[in-house]
């Protein structure tokens, strides 16, 4: 029991839970309204009233970060879910479909893989520039090829397993073979990939909104906050510290969780 | 009929690139938002109806999108990328102008990734389960979770503003690439280092290393002549993929350091619906990316006899 409590697994799960809860409960946890400006407290240093300081419009940085985590985590989870869904469908299709359909699906996956993810993300995010939906769409578009390739490889080897061949010989419907015999084999790689990739997506989310492709200005988005804080760096460095550190903590927690699912954090 | 493998592969790659260009075009042609209106609104306050119609006609936007695409294909095939709708300047020149800073940054970061991953991987494999190994592991977790552009901002704050050592931004000399390159390379380099570590450890436990040891070879010779080259082979394809990632990452980091590169060009073109510019940029970057991947596959194939046996 004690062994588990002090283990890396427990610590990282606890940490992920705390961050998730902080994001979920942001409306109740944040001391102030994240959008309420108070110009008399412009660039205030961290103090009792503003635990993490105030920004260039006198808004509470702590509240903005809590709400920002909500945006980042929500957006990243949505993009991750879309990418996993699309990738799984296309990957299984490319692995199992015969003839021209299979070749065409493989070509579609290769098209997605022939670009760095961030380029795909910028192109798709540009369809609805400066909105949350555009950014989520872009990040999903950037990540589905990776998932499709992973799932295709997994499905190819999963279809070779003896119990799948037996199920096919027993004359089960293809849909039932995929749902009951092939998909369950993907559980561990899916969990590991999902937490690692969600971390990457959070980084890309911040990066793209830093470039101005995310939700528009008053929204408390972490990347946008960093971009706005850049000019005040010399006078108010805490504006740059806090959002960056919070992104780093979230992504580190997700990365460690992913490594644990992968079961190779430390090869003994 | 025997068609050599590389011709098949080249044809398939061409097909994939063509598909990419078609998909990008359809995406932009069918999405809401009229490029002519966006261009004119950027130039004057409220463009009139006739003005928009006239521009739509000159840009051939009033034709069906299939016709537009065929026009574009025809021009590309004769080597003409056309003019940017935003600025009116030739696209090829604008891309070449912006390609240099981005490529410079990506290559500098790539070299740093090589050095970082080599150093951290070898150190942590040789001193496995010692304090150096744990220190590298912690550094890897932290640095690979940092947004590279934030690391860039922090480096500007501490090194440029605090110590007054390196330039805050801009481009031109080697000193200008150190900070952006390092902020791009740190996380990726240490992550690759942990891959190298496990490859090295796997090799150290292989039978042929035990045999080398019983032959009485020196530890140094065993490590540099037998273990390291063996462990480096699987790293080659990883490094190749990472060059593409760096190219994407450079587009964000360069904006921290005010470097006029592909990232700015791309975002502006996408926001303004500058379709010929977006098409050309996507095609260019795909070509670089696919070319690098093919090159690493080739090197891997030359170095690894097992892969040659497969083909």
Coordinates of C-alpha atoms in Angstrom, one line a residue, chain B residues 19 40 159 197 204 232 306:
Chain B
X19 CA -3.0 14.8 -53.8
X40 CA -9.8 44.7 -50.9
X159 CA 20.7 35.7 -21.4
X197 CA 20.3 5.5 -24.1
X204 CA 25.7 -3.4 -24.4
X232 CA 23.4 4.8 -33.9
X306 CA 19.2 -6.2 -42.2

